[in-house]
CSV table of C-alpha atoms and ligand atoms in Angstrom, one decimal:
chain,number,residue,atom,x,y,z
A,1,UNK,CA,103.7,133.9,180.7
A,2,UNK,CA,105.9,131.2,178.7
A,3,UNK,CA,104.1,129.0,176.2
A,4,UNK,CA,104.5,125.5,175.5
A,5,UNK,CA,104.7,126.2,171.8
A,6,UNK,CA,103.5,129.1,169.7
A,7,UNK,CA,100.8,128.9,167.3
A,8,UNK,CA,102.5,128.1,164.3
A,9,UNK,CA,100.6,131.0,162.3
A,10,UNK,CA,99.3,134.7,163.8
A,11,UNK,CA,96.3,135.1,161.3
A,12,UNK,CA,94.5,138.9,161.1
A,13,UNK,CA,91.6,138.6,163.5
A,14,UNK,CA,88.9,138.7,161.0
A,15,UNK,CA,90.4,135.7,158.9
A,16,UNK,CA,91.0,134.2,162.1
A,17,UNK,CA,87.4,133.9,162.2
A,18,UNK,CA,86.6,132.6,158.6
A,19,UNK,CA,86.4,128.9,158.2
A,20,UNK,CA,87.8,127.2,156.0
A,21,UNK,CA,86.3,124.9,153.5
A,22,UNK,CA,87.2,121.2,153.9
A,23,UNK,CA,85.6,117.8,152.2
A,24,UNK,CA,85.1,114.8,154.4
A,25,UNK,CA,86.6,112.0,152.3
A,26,UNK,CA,86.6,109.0,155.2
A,27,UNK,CA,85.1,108.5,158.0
A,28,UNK,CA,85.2,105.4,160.8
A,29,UNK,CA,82.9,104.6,163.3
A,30,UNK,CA,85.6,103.9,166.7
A,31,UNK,CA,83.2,103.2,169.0
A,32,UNK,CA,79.8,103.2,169.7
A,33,UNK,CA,79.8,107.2,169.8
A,34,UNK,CA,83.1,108.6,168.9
A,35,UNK,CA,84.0,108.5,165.1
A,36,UNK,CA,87.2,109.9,163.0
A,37,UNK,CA,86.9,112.1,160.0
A,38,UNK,CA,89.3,112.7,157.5
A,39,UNK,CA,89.4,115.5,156.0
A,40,UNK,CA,90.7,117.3,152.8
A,41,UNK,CA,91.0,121.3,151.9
A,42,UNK,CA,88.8,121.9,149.2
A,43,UNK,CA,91.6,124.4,148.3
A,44,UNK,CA,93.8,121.7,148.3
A,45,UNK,CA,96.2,123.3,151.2
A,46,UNK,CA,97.0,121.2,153.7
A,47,UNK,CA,96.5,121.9,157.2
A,48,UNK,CA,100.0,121.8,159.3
A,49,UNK,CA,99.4,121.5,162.5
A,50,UNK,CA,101.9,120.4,165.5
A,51,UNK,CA,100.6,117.6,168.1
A,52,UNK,CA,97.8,119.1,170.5
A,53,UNK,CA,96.3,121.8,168.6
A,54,UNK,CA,93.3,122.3,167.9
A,55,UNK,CA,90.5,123.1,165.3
A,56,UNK,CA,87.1,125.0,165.2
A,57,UNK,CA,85.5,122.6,163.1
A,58,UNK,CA,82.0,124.1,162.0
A,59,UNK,CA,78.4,121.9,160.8
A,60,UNK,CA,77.1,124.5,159.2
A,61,UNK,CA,73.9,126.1,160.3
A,62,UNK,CA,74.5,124.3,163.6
A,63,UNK,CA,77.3,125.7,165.1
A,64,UNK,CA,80.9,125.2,165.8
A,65,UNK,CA,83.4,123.4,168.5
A,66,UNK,CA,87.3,122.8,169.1
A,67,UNK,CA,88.2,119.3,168.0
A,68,UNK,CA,91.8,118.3,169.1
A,69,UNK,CA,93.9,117.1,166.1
A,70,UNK,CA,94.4,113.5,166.1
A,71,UNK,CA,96.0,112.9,163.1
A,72,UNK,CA,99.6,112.4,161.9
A,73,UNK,CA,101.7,116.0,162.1
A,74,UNK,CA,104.6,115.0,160.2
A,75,UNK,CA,102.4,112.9,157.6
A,76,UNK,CA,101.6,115.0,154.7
A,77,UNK,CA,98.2,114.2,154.1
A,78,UNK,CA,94.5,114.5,155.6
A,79,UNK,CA,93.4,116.3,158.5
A,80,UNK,CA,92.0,113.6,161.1
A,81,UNK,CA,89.8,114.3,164.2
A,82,UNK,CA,88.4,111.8,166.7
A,83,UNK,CA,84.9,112.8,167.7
A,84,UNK,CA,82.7,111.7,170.7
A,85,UNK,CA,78.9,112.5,169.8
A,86,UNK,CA,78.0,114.3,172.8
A,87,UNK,CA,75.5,117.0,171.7
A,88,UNK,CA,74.3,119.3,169.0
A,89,UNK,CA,77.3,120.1,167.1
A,90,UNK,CA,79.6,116.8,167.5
A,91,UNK,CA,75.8,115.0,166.6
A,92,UNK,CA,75.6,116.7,163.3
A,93,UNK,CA,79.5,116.0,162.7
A,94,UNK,CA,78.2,112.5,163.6
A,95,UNK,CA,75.4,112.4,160.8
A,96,UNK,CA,78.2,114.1,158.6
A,97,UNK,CA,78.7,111.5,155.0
A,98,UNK,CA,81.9,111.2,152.6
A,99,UNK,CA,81.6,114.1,150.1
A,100,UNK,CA,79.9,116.4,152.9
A,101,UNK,CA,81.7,120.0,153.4
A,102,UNK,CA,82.3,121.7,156.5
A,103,UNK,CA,84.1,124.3,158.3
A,104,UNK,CA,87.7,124.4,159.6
A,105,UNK,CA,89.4,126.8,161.6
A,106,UNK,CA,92.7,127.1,163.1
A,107,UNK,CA,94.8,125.3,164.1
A,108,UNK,CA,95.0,127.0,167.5
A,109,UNK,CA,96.7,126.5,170.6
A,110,UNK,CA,100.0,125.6,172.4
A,111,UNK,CA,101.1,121.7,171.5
A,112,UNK,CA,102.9,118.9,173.9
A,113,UNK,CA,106.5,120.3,172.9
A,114,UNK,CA,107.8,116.5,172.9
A,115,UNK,CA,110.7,117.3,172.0
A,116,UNK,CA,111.2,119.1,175.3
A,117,UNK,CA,111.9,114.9,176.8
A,118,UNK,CA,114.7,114.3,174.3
A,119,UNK,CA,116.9,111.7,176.1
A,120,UNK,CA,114.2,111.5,179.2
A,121,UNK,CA,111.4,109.1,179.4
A,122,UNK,CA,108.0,109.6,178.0
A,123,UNK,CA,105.0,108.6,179.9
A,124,UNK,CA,101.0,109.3,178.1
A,125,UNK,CA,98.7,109.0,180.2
A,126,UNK,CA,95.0,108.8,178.4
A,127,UNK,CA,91.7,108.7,179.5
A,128,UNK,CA,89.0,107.9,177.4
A,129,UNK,CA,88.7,110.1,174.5
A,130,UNK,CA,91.9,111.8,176.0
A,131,UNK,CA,93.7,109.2,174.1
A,132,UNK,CA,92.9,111.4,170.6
A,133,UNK,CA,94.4,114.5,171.4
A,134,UNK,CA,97.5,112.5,172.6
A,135,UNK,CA,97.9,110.7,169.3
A,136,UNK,CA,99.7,113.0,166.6
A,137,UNK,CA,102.5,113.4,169.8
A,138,UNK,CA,102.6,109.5,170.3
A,139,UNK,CA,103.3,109.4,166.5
A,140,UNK,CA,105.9,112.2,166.8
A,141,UNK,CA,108.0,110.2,169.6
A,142,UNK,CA,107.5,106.9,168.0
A,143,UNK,CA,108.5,108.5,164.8
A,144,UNK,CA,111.7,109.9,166.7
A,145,UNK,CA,111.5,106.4,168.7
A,146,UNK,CA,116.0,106.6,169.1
A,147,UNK,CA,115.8,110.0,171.0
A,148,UNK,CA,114.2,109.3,173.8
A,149,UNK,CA,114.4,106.8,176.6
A,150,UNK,CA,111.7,104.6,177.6
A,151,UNK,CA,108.1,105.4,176.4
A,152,UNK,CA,104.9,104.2,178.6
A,153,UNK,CA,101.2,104.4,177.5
A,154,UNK,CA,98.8,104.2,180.4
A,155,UNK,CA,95.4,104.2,179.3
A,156,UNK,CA,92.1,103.8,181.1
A,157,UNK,CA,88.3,103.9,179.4
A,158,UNK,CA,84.9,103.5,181.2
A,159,UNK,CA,84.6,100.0,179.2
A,160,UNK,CA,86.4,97.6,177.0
A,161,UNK,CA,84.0,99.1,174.0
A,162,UNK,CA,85.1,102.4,175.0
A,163,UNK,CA,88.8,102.1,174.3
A,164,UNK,CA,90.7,103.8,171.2
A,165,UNK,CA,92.6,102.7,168.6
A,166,UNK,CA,93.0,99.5,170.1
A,167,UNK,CA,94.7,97.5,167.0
A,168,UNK,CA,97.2,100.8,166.7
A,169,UNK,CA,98.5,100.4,170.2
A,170,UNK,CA,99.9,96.8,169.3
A,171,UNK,CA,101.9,98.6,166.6
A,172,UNK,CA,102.8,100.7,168.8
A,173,UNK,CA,103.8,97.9,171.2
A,174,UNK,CA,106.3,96.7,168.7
A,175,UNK,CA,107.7,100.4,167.4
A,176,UNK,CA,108.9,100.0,171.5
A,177,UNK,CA,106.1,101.5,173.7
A,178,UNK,CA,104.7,99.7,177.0
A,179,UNK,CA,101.4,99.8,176.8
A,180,UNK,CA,99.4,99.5,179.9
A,181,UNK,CA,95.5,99.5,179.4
A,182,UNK,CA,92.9,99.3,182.3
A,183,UNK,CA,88.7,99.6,182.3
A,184,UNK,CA,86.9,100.7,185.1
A,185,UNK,CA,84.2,98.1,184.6
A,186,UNK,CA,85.1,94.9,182.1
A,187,UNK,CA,82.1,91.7,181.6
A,188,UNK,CA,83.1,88.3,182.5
A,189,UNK,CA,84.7,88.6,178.7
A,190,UNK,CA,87.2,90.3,179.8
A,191,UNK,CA,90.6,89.5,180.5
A,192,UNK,CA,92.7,92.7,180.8
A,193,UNK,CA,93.0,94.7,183.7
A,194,UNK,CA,90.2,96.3,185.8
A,195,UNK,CA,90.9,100.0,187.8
A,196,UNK,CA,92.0,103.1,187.6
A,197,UNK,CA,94.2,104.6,185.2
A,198,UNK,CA,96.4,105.7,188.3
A,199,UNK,CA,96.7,102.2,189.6
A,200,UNK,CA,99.2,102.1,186.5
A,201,UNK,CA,101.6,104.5,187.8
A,202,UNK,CA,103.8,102.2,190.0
A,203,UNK,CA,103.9,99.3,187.7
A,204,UNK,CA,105.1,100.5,184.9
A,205,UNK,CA,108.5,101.6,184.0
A,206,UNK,CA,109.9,104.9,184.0
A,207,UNK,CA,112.8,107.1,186.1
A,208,UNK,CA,111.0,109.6,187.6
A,209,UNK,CA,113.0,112.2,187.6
A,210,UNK,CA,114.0,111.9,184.3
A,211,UNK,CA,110.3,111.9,182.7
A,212,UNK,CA,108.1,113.9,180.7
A,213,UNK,CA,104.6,113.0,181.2
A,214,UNK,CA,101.5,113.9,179.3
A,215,UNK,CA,98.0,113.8,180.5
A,216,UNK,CA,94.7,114.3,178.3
A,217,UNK,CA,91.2,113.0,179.6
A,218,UNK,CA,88.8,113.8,182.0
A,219,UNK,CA,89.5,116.5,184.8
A,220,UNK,CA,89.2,114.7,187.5
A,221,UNK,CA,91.4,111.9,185.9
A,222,UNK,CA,94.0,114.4,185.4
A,223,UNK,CA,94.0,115.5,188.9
A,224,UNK,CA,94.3,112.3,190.5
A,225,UNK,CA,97.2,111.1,187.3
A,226,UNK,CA,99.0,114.5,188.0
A,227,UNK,CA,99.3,113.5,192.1
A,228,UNK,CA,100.0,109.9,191.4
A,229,UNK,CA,103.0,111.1,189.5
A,230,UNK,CA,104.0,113.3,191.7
A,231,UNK,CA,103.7,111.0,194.5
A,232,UNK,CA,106.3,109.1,192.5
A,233,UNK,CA,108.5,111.5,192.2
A,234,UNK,CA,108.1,113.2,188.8
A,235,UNK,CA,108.4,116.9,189.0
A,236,UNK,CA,105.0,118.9,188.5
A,237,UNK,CA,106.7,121.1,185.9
A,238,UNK,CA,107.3,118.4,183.7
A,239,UNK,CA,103.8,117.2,183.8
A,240,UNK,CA,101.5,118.4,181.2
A,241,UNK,CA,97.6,118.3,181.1
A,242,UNK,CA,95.3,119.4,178.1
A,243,UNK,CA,92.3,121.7,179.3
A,244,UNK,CA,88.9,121.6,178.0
A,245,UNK,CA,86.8,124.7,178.7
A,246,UNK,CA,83.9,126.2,176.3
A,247,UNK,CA,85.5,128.0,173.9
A,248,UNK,CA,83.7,130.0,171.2
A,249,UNK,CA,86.6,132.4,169.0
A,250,UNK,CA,89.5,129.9,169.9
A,251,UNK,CA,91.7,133.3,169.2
A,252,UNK,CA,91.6,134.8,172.5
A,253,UNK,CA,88.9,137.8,172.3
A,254,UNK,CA,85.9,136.6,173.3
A,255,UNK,CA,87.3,135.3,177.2
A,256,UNK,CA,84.5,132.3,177.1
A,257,UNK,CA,87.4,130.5,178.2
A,258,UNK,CA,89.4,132.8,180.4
A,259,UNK,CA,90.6,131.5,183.9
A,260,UNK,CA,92.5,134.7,186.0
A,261,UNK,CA,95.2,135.6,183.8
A,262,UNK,CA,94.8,132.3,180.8
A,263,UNK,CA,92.9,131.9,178.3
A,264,UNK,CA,93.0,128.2,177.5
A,265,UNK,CA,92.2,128.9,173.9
A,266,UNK,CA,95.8,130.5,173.1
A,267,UNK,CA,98.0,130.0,176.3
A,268,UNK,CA,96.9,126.3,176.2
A,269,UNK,CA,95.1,123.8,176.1
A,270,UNK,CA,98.1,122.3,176.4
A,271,UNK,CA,99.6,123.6,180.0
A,272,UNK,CA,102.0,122.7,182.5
A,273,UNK,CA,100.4,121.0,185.4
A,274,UNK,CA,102.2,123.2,187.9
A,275,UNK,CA,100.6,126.3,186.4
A,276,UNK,CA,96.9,124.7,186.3
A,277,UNK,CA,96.7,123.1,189.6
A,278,UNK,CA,93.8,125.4,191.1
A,279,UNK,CA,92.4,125.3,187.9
A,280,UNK,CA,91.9,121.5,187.5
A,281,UNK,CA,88.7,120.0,188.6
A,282,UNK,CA,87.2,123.4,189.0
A,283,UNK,CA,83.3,123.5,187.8
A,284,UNK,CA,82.8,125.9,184.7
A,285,UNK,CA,80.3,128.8,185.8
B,1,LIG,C1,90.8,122.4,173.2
B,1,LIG,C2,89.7,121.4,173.1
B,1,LIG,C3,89.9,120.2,172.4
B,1,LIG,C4,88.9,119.3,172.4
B,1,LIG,N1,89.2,118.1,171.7
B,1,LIG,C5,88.2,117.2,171.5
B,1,LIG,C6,88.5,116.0,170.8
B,1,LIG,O1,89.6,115.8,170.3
B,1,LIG,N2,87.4,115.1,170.6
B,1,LIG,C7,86.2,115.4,171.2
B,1,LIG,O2,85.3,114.5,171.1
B,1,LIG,N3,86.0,116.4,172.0
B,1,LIG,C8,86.9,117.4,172.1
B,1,LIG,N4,86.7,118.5,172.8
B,1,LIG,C9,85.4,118.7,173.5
B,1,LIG,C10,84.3,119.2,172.4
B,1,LIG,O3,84.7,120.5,172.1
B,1,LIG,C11,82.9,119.2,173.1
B,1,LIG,O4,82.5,117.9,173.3
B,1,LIG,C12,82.0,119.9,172.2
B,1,LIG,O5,82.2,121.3,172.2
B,1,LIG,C13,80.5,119.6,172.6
B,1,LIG,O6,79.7,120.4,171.7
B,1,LIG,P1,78.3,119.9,171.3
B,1,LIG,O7,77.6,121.1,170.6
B,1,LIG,O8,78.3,118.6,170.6
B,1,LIG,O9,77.6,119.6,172.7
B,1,LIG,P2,76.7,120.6,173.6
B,1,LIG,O10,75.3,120.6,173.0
B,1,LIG,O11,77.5,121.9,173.8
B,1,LIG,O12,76.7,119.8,174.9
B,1,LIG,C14,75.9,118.7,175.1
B,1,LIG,C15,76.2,117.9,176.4
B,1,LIG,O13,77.6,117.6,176.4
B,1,LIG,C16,78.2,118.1,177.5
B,1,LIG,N5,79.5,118.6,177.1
B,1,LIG,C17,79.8,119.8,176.5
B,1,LIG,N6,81.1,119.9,176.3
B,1,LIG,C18,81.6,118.8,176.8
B,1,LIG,C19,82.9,118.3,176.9
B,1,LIG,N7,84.0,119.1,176.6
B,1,LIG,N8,83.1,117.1,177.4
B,1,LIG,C20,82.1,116.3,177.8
B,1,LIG,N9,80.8,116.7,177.8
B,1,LIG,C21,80.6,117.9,177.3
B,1,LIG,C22,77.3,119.3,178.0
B,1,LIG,O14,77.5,119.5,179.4
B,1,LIG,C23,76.0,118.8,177.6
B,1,LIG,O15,75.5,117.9,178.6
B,1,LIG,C24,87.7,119.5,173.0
B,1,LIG,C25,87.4,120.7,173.7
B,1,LIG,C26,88.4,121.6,173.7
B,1,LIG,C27,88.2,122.9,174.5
């Protein structure tokens, strides 16, 4: 089965499995539950990653989860992650302080391979937290801004409050993205767009058949963004979407995360859409 991208190192299984030690040495507060943390190897070798991998990033004595990268891959510098406090592990993360050590693992995974749209248009297409993993490859094509045609951000988030990197996406604006942003549910306060992420898809510009898109957020989002651009004529083998299923080795021996013939850990989570679409939306048993 072709990949998107191989892991950039094969590690022996049993160091495969031993974190890391790195030092948390900033930490931001994005929203009212999802935080970054920067990190830095306490053997002071940097992490390389490429855009869409992910960690296992461990609070010791609690356990351990995969954590996209959200960070900059062609930055030498700190590992970043963007974390939404949703239970055990991401709340101890959460209560983590500058100076605190934890585990890192990996990277693991496929990435979003964009340089696969040289010359083509780009479209992201976030949803809530989904907007992290997406990051490091918006930096990569903004960074490589002359090789590729136009470049659309569609983002959605529950709330107004629950958007990401909000001051970023103006910078982003002016490197020459369009950035379209939408809520499902905005107060009085609000004057930006309410809906959908998919009632972005015809408004903004892109040639559809020339367009590499790239979907990260909630399953259900990614179904409905994956049809939407379809219906608009983008071919479904040049859609991506990044899965989310439990993982617990993130090295492909364990099969917490095995669906038929993939395991997300290693063949994804970045996948084509075409190759997922019985997959998406399907409840974890
Ligand atoms: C490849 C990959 C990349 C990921 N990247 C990121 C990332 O960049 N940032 C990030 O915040 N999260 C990311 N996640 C999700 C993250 O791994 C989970 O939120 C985390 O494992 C939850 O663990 P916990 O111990 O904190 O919560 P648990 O105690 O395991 O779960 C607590 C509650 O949260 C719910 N829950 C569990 N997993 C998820 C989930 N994936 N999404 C929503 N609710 C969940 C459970 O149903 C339960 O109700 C990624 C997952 C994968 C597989």
């Amino acid at each position: 089965m072709p990949r998107l991208a191989e892991p950039t190192a094969v590690q022996p299984v049993e160091s495969a499995m031993v974190p890391r030690l790195f030092r948390l040495v900033d930490r931001r507060q994005d929203t009212a539950d999802t935080f970054t943390i920067v990190l830095e190897p306490n053997d002071g070798v940097p992490l390389a990653f490429i855009p869409g991998q992910f960690t296992m990033l461990s609070a010791f004595g609690v356990g351990e989860v995969p954590i996209s990268v959200s960070g900059d891959a062609h930055v030498a510098g700190p590992l970043q992650h963007t974390v939404r406090d949703v239970g055990a592990v991401t709340h101890a993360l959460a209560r983590t302080a500058v100076g605190d050590v934890m585990g890192v693992r990996g990277p693991y995974g496929t990435g979003w391979d964009v340089a696969d749209g040289h010359s083509r248009d780009v479209v992201f297409v976030g949803g809530g937290i989904g907007l992290a993993p997406l990051r490091p490859a918006v930096l990569e094509v903004l960074a490589h801004r002359e090789d590729y045609g136009r470049v659309v951000l569609l983002y959605g988030a529950r709330s107004p409050e629950e958007l990401l990197f909000v001051d970023e996406m103006k910078q982003w604006e002016d490197q020459g993205m369009e950035v379209l942003v939408t809520v499902d549910y905005g107060r009085e306060s609000w004057q930006g767009r309410v809906g959908l992420v998919t009632k972005l898809i015809p408004r903004a510009g892109f040639d559809p058949m020339s367009t590499l898109a790239l979907i990260c957020g909630p399953e259900v989002m990614m179904r409905h963004t994956a049809l939407a651009l379809v219906g608009r004529g983008v071919r479904s083998n040049r859609i991506r979407v990044s899965l989310e299923r439990n993982m617990r080795c993130g090295v492909g021996l364990c099969g917490h995360c095995q669906y038929r013939e993939l395991f997300v850990c290693v063949d994804g989570p970045v996948l084509p859409y075409a190759q997922v679409t019985g997959l998406l939306g399907l409840r974890e048993v």
